XYZ file of C-alpha atoms in Angstrom:
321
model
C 17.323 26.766 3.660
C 15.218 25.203 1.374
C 12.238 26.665 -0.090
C 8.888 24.773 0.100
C 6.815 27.202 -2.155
C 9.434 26.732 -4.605
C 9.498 23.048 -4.724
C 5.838 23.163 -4.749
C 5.552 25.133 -8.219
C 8.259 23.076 -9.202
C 6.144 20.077 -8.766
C 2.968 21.854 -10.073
C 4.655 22.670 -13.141
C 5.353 18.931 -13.856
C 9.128 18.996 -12.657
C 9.995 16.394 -10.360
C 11.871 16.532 -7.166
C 16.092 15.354 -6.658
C 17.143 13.187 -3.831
C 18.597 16.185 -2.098
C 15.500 17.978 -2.379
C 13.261 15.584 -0.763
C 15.951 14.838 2.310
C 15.691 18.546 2.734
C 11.795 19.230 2.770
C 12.206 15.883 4.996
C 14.436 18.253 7.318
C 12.234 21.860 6.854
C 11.728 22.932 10.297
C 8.542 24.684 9.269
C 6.292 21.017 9.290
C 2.655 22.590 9.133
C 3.972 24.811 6.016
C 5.445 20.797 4.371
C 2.091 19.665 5.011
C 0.055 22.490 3.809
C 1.956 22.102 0.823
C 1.870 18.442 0.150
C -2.061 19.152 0.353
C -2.106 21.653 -2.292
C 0.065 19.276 -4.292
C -2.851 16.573 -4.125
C -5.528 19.011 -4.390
C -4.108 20.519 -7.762
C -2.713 17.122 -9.264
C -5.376 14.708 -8.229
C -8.479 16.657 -6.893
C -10.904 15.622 -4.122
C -11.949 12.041 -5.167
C -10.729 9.722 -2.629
C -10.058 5.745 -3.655
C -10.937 2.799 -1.529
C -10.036 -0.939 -1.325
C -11.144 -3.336 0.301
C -8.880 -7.004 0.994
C -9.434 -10.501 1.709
C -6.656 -13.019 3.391
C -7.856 -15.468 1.150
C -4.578 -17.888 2.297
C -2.991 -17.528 5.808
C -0.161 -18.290 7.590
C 2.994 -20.925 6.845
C 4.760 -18.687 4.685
C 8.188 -19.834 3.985
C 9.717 -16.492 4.135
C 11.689 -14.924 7.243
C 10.266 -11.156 6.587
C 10.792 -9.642 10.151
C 7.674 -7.613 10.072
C 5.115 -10.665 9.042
C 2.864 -12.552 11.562
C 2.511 -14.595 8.634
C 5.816 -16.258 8.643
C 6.576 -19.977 9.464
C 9.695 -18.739 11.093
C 8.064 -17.103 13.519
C 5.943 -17.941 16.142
C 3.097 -15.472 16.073
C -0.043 -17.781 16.753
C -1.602 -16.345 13.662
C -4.389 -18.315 12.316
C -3.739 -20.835 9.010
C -5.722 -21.886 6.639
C -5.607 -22.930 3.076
C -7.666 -20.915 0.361
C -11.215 -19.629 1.729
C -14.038 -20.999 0.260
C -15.855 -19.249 -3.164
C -18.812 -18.584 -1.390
C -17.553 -16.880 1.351
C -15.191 -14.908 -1.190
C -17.905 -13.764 -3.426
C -19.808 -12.876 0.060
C -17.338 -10.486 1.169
C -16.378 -8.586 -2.762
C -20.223 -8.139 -2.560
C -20.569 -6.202 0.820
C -17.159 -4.009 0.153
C -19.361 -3.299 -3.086
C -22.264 -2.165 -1.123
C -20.352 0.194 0.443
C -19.228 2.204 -2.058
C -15.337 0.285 -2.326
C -14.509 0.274 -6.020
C -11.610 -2.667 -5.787
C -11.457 -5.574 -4.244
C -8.315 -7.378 -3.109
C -7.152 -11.255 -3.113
C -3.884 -11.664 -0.630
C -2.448 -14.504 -0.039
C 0.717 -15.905 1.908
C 3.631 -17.603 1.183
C 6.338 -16.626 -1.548
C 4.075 -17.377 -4.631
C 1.181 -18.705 -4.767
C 0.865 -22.632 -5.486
C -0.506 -23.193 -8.817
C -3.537 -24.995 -8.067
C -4.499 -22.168 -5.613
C -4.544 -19.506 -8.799
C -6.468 -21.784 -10.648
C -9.169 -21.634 -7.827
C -8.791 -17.874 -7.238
C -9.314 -17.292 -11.415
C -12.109 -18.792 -11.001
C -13.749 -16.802 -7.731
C -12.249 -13.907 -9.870
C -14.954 -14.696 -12.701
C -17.745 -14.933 -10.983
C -17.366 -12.016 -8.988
C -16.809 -9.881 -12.304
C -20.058 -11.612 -13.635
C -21.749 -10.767 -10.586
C -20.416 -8.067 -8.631
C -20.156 -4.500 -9.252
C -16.668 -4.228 -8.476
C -12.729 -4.588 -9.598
C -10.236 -6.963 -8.284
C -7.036 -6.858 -7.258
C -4.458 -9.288 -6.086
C -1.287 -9.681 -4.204
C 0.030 -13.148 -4.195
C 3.568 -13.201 -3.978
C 6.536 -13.753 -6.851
C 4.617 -14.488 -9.432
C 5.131 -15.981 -12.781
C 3.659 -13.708 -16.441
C 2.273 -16.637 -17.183
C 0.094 -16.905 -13.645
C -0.155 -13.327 -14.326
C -1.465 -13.371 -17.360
C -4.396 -16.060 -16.311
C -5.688 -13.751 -13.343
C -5.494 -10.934 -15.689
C -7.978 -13.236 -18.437
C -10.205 -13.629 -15.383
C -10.778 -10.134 -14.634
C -7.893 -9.365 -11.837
C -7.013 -6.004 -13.193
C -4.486 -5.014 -10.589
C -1.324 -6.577 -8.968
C -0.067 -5.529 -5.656
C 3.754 -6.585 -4.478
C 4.928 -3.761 -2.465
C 8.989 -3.222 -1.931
C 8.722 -2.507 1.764
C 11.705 -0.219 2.362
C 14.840 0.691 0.025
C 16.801 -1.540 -1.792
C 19.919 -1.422 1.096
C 17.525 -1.196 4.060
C 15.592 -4.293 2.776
C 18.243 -7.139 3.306
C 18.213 -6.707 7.002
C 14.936 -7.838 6.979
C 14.583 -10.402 4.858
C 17.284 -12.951 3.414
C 14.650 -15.311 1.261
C 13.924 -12.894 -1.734
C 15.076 -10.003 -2.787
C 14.004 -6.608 -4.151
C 15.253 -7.175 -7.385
C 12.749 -9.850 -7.614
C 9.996 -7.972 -6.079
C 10.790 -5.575 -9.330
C 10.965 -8.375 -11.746
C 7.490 -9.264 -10.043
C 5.783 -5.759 -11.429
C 6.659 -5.823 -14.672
C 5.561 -9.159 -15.203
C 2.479 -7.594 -13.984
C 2.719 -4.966 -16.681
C 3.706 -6.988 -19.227
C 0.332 -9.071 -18.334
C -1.335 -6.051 -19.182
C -2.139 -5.594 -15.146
C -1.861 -2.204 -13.073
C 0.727 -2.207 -10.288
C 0.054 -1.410 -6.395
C 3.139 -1.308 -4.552
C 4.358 0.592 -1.271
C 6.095 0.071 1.928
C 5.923 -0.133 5.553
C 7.549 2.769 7.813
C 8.552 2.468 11.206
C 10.667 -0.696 10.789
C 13.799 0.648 11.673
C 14.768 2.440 8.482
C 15.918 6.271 8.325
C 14.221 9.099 6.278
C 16.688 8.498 3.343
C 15.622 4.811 3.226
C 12.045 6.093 2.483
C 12.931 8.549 0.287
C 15.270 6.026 -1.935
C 11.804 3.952 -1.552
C 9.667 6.990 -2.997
C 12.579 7.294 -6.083
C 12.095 3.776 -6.714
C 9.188 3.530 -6.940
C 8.565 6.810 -9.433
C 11.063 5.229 -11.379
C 8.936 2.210 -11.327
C 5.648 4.541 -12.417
C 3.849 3.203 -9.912
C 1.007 4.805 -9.437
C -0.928 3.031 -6.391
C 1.195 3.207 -3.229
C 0.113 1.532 -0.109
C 1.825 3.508 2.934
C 1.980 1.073 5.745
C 3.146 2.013 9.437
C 4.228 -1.306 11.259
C 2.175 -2.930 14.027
C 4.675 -4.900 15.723
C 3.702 -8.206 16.090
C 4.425 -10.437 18.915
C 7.050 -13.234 17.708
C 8.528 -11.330 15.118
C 11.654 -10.314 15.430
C 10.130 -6.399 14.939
C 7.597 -6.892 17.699
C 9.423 -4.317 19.687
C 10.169 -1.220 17.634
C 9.081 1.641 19.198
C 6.402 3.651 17.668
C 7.230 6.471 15.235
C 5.999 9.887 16.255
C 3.567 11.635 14.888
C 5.632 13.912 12.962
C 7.617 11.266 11.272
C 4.314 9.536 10.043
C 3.138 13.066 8.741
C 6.388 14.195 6.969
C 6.668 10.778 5.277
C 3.113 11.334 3.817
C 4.124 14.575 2.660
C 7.514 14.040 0.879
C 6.223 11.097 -0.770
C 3.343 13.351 -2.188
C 6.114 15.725 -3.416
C 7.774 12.884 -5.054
C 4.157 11.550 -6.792
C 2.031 14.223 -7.296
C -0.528 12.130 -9.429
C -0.112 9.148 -7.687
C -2.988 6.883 -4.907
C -1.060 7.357 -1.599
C -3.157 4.688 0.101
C -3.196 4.072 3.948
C -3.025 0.298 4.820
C -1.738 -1.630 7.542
C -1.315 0.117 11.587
C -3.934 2.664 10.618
C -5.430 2.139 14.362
C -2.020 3.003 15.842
C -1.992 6.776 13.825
C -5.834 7.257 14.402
C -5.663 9.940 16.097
C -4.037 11.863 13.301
C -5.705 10.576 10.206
C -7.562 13.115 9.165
C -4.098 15.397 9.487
C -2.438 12.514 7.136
C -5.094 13.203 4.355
C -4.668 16.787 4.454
C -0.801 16.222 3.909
C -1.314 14.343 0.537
C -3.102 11.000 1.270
C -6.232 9.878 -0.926
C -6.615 6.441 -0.753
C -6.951 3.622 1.693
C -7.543 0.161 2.447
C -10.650 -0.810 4.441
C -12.394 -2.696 6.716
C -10.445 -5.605 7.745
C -7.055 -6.379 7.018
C -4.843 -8.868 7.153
C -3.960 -10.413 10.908
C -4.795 -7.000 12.792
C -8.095 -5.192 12.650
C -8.644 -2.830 10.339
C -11.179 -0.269 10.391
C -15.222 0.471 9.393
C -15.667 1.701 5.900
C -18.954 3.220 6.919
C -16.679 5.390 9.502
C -13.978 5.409 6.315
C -16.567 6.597 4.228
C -18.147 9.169 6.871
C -14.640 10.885 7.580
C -13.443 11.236 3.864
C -16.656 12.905 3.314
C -16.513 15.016 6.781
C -12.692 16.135 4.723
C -14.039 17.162 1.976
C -13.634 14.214 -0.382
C -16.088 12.124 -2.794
C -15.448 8.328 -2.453
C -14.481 7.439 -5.892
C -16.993 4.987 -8.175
């Protein structure tokens, strides 16, 4: 029988977790004493300050990759709206209202498998004005990026780069055939070498078992990533996913708490298929999470950072500068 209290000092102490030790918390029987735990974890490692971020789909739609999950895919036929690149104005428009809430980062996302050349010229140049303008910092996730593309949005003030793994390295191929995670890795530390922060995460609920999310949580410690978007998938009509059935609550809950074992210092950040696990948010941020994304996201609604901003605050939390 394992011993949570254990593993917790363990953790407080600055050791970190095995393999085997996070498949068995996974298993603990005793889930309000995993959670409880996973909340002191955050509480002692990170404090009360919770991080937001707010996103803009800045390119959508006819994305050459066959990603099972993605409304954005060409493959699929999801009806999802396309467009090219958004206009500056509107751009600058929305970094400024996240800003007047309170969000401290900013995101550009785009589709496809790298973004065209031309495009990042455009988007370096949004990124300057909103740095010159806006009290805010940027982020951006746009695909398999080259340093040297890196290195330009980095110049223009982009101080972040987001290119999440989705799901362990075995688990992954099932679901996508046109890149690879190997390349997703090269992908972050280009980033880093570009001087640039890394954001990267998953999606649960795809099929995958608890030891694919662990092997995810390993990788990406061993990665020292230290942003970690925790999405739970919205199936989407068209995609080949669009009929997994929804994980229960405890799944969703012990997830959050293992991977707090496994990063103890680290932004566990709600994104996508927050409205499908509403109803136990504010249990989710007890168990270890501290960050989200907010307001709208990419092809499904997202949620109010005023209510965001209410409910951290309701918790306990101050909403980070």
């Amino acid at each position: 029988m394992i011993d949570i209290e254990e593993l917790k000092q363990k953790v407080l102490e600055g050791g970190q977790i095995s393999r085997e030790e996070a498949l068995a918390l996974a298993g603990n029987e005793d889930k309000e004493k995993l959670y409880q735990a996973a909340g002191e974890i955050r509480e002692r490692c990170v404090g009360w300050g919770f991080d937001m971020c707010s996103i803009v789909n800045a390119r959508s739609g006819r994305c050459s990759e066959n990603c099972k999950w993605c409304a954005q895919s060409a493959v699929f036929k999801t009806g999802v709206c396309e467009y090219d690149l958004i206009g500056e104005e509107e751009c600058v428009e929305l970094a400024r209202q996240s800003a007047a809430y309170g969000v401290s980062k900013f995101s550009f996302v785009t589709s496809g498998r790298a973004l065209p050349d031309r495009y990042v010229d455009s988007l370096c140049a949004y990124a300057r004005r909103i740095c010159a303008e806006v009290p805010i910092r940027l982020c951006a996730s746009m695909g398999l990026l080259k340093r040297e593309q890196l290195e330009r949005l980095k110049a223009a003030g982009v101080v972040r780069y987001h290119c999440n793994l989705e799901t362990s390295r075995r688990f992954f191929g099932t679901l996508c055939t046109t890149h690879t995670t190997d390349e997703k890795i090269a992908t972050i530390r280009a980033a880093r070498e570009a001087g640039m922060e890394v954001c990267s995460g998953g999606i649960i609920g795809m099929g995958e078992t608890m030891e694919d999310r662990v092997e995810l949580a390993l990788l990406l410690r061993e990665l020292n990533v230290a942003s970690i978007p925790l999405n739970v998938l919205n199936p989407i009509p068209g995609t080949p996913l669009e009929n997994m059935p929804p994980l229960s609550d405890e799944e969703v809950l012990t997830t959050v708490a293992v991977f707090r074992f496994i990063h103890p210092r680290a932004y566990l950040r709600f994104a996508g298929g927050r409205a499908l696990i509403a109803h136990i948010e504010e249990r989710a941020i007890r168990a270890g999470v501290n960050a989200a994304i907010v307001g709208d996201l990419l092809t499904t609604v997202g949620s109010k950072v005023q209510e965001d901003c209410e409910k951290v605050k309701r918790l306990g939390y101050s909403i980070l500068p």
